[in-house]
Short mmCIF file of C-alpha atoms in Angstrom, two decimals:
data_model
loop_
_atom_site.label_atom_id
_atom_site.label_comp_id
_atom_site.label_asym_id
_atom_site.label_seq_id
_atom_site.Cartn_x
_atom_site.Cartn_y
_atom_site.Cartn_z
CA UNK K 1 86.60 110.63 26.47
CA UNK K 2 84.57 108.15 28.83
CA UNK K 3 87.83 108.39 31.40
CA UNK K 4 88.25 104.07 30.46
CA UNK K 5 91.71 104.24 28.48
CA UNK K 6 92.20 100.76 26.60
CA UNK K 7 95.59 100.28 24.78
CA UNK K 8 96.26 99.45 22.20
CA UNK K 9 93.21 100.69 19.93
CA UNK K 10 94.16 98.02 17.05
CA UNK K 11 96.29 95.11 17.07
CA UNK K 12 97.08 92.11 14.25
CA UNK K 13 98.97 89.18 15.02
CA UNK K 14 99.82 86.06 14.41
CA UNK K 15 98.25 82.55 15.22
CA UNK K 16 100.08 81.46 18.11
CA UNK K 17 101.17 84.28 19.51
CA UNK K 18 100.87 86.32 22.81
CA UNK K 19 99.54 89.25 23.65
CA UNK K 20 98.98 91.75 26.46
CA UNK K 21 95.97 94.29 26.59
CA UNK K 22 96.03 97.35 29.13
CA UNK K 23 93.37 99.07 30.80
CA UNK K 24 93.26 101.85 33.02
CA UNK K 25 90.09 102.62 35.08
CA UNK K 26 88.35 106.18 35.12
CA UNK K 27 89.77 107.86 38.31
CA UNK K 28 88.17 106.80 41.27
CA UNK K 29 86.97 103.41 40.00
CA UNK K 30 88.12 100.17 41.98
CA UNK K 31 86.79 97.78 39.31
CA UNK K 32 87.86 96.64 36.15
CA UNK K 33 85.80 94.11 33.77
CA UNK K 34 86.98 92.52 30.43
CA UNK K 35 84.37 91.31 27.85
CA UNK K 36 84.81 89.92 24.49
CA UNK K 37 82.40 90.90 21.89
CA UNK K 38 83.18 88.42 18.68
CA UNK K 39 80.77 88.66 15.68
CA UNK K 40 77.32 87.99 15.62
CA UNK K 41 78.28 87.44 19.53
CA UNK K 42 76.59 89.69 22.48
CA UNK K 43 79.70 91.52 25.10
CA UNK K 44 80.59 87.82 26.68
CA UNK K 45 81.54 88.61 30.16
CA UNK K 46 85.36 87.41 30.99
CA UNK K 47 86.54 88.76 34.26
CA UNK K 48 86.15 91.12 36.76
CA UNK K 49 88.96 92.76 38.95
CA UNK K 50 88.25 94.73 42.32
CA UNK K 51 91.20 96.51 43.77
CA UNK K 52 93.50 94.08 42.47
CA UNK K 53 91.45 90.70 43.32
CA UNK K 54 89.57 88.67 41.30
CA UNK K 55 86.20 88.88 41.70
CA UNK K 56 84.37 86.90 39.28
CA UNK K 57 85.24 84.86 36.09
CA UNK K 58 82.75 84.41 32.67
CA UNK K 59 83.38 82.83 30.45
CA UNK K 60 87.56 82.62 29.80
CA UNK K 61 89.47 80.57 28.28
CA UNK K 62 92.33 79.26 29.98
CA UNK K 63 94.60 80.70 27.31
CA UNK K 64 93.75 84.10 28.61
CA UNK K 65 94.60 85.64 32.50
CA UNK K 66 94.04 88.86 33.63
CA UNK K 67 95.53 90.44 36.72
CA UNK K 68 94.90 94.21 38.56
CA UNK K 69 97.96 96.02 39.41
CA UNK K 70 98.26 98.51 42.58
CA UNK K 71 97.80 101.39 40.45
CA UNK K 72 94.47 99.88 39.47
CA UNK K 73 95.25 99.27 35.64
CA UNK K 74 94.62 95.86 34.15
CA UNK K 75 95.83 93.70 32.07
CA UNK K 76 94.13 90.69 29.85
CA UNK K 77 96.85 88.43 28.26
CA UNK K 78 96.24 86.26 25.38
CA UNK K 79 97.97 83.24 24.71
CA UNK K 80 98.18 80.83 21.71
CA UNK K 81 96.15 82.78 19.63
CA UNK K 82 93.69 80.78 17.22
CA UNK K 83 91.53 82.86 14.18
CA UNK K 84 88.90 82.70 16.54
CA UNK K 85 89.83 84.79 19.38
CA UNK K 86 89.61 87.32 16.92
CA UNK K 87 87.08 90.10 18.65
CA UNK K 88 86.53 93.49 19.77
CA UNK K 89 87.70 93.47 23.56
CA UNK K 90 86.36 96.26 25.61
CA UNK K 91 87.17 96.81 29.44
CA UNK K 92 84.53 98.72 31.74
CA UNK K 93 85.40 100.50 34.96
CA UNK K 94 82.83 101.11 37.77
CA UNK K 95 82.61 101.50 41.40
CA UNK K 96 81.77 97.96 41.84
CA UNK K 97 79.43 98.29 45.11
CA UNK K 98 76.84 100.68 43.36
CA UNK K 99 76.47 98.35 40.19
CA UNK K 100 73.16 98.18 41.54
CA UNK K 101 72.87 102.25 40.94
CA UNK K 102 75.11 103.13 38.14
CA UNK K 103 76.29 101.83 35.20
CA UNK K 104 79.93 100.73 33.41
CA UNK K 105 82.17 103.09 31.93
CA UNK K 106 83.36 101.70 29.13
CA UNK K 107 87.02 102.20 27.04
CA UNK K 108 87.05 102.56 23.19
CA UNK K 109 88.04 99.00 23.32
CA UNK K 110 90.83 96.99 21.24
CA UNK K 111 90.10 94.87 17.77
CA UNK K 112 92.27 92.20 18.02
CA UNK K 113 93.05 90.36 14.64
CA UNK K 114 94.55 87.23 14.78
CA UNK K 115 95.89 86.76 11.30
CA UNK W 1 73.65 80.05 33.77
CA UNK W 2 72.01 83.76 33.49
CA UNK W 3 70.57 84.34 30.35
CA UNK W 4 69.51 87.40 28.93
CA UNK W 5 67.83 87.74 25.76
CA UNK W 6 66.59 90.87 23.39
CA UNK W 7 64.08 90.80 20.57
CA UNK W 8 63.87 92.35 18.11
CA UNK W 9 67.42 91.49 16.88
CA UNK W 10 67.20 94.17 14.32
CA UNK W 11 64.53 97.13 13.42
CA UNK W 12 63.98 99.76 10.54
CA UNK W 13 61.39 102.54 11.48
CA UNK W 14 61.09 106.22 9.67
CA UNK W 15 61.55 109.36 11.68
CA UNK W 16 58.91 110.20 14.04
CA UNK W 17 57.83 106.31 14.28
CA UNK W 18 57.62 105.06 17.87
CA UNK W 19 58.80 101.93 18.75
CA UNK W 20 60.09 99.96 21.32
CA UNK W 21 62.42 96.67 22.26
CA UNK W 22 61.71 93.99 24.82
CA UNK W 23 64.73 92.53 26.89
CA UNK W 24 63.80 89.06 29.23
CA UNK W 25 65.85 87.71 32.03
CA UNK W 26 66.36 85.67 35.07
CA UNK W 27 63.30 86.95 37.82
CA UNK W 28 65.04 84.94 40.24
CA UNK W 29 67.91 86.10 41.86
CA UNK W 30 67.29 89.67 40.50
CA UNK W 31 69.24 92.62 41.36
CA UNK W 32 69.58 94.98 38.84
CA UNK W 33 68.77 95.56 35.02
CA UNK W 34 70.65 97.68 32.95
CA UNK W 35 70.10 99.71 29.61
CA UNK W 36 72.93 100.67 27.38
CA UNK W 37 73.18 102.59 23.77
CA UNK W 38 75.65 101.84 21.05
CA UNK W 39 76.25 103.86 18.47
CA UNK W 40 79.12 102.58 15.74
CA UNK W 41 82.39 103.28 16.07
CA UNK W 42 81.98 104.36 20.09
CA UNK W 43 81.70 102.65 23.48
CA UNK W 44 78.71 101.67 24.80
CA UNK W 45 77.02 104.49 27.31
CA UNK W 46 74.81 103.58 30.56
CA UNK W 47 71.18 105.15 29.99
CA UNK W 48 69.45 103.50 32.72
CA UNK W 49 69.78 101.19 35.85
CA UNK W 50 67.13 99.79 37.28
CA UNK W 51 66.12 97.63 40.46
CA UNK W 52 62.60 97.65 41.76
CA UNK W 53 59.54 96.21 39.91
CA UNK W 54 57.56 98.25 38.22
CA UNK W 55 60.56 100.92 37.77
CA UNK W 56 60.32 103.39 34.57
CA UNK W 57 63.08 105.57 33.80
CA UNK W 58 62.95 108.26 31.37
CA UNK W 59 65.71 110.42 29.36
CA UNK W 60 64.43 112.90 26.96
CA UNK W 61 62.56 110.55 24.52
CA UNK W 62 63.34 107.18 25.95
CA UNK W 63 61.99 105.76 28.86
CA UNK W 64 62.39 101.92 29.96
CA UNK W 65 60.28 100.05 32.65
CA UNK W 66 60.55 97.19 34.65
CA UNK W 67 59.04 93.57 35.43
CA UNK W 68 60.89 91.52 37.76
CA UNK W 69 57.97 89.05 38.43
CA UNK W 70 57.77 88.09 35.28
CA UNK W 71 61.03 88.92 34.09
CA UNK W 72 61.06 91.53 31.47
CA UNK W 73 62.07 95.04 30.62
CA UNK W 74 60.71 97.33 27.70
CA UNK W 75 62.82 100.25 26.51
CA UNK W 76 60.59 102.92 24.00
CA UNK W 77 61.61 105.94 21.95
CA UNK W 78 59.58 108.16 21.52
CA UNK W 79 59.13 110.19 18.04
CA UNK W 80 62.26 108.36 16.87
CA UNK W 81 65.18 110.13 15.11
CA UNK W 82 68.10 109.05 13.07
CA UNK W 83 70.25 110.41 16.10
CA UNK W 84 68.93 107.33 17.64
CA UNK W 85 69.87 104.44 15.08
CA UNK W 86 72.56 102.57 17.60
CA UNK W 87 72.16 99.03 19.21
CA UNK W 88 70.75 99.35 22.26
CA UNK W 89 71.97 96.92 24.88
CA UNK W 90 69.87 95.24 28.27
CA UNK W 91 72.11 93.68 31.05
CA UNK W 92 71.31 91.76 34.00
CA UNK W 93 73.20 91.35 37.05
CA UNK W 94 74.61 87.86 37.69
CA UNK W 95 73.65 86.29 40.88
CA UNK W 96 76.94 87.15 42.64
CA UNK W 97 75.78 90.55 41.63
CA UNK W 98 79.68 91.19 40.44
CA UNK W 99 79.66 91.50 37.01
CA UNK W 100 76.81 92.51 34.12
CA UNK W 101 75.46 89.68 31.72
CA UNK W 102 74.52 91.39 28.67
CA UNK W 103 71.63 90.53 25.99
CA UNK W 104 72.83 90.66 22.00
CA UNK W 105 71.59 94.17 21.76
CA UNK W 106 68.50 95.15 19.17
CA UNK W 107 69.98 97.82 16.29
CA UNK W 108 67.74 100.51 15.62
CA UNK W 109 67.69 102.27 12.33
CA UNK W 110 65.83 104.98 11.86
CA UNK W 111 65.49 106.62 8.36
CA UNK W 112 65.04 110.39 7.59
#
């Protein structure tokens, strides 16, 4: 257990739909980052979250938000899903002012399936 | 746009081969470079961060150096071992220095 819990592990839906994944940071960490990882496609960088500001965008779609709640947790919403945004999404947690000492923490992730 | 970029995309080597991956980036702008390992079915673990040129890092039988002058970063196994096969991941800092731009990865196999 990296201490990154990503709800839920699996989720199929269909086109057009909406929906919500959570992540909560390992203990301690201020900053959350989303990244979509679709096939034969590197982690794409979507958003990053420090103590419930945004911080920096990738490359999102305006479809998708994300906000940081006082507790720290995240959430990455997904709007009118098309086949495409079919993908593994992972969230990493860090202390975002030694990224230039340590590495992410990532979660297990979520495979969304848009059916 | 920060680009980073991996080669090979994909390699097969027996047990006790050595080998190694090359991952190229940005030298402007540079903060940090960053080496991950992914094995199937988990989430990607932080083996090395580095910052200063001519950096090398070593963990057991990997080690990784640096280049920011000319951009590059080589990661090497040592005496490799099917405990190794994974894709292993190189990520750059962007230049807010905010968020990690990762490479495709290179996916070792290594065969008993």
């Amino acid at each position: 257990d990296s201490g990154v819990t990503q709800t839920p592990k699996h989720l199929i839906t269909a086109t057009g739909q909406r929906v919500t994944l959570r992540c909560s940071p390992r203990s301690g960490d201020l900053s959350v980052y989303w990244y979509q990882q679709s096939l034969d496609q590197g982690l794409q960088f979507l958003i990053h979250y420090y103590n419930g500001e945004e911080r920096a965008k990738g490359n999102i779609l305006e479809r998708f938000s994300a906000q940081q709640f006082p507790d720290l947790h995240s959430e990455l919403n997904l709007s009118s899903l098309e086949l495409g945004d079919s993908a593994l999404y992972f969230c990493a947690s860090s202390d975002s002012s030694t990224l230039e000492f340590y590495g992410y923490t990532f979660g297990s992730g979520t495979r969304l399936t848009v059916v | 746009i920060l680009n980073v970029e991996q080669s090979p995309q994909s390699l097969h080597v027996q047990e006790g081969d050595s080998t190694n991956f090359t991952c190229s980036f940005p030298s402007s702008n540079f903060y940090a470079l960053h080496w991950y390992r992914w094995e199937t079915a988990k989430s990607p673990e932080a083996l090395f961060v580095m910052t200063l040129n001519g950096d090398e890092k070593k963990k057991g039988r990997i080690s990784a150096t640096l280049n920011t002058k000319e951009g590059y970063s080589y990661l090497y196994i040592k005496g490799s071992q099917p405990e190794d096969s994974a894709t292993y991941l190189c990520a750059s800092l962007n230049q807010a220095g905010t968020a990690l731009i990762f490479g495709k990865g290179t996916t070792l196999s290594v065969s008993s």
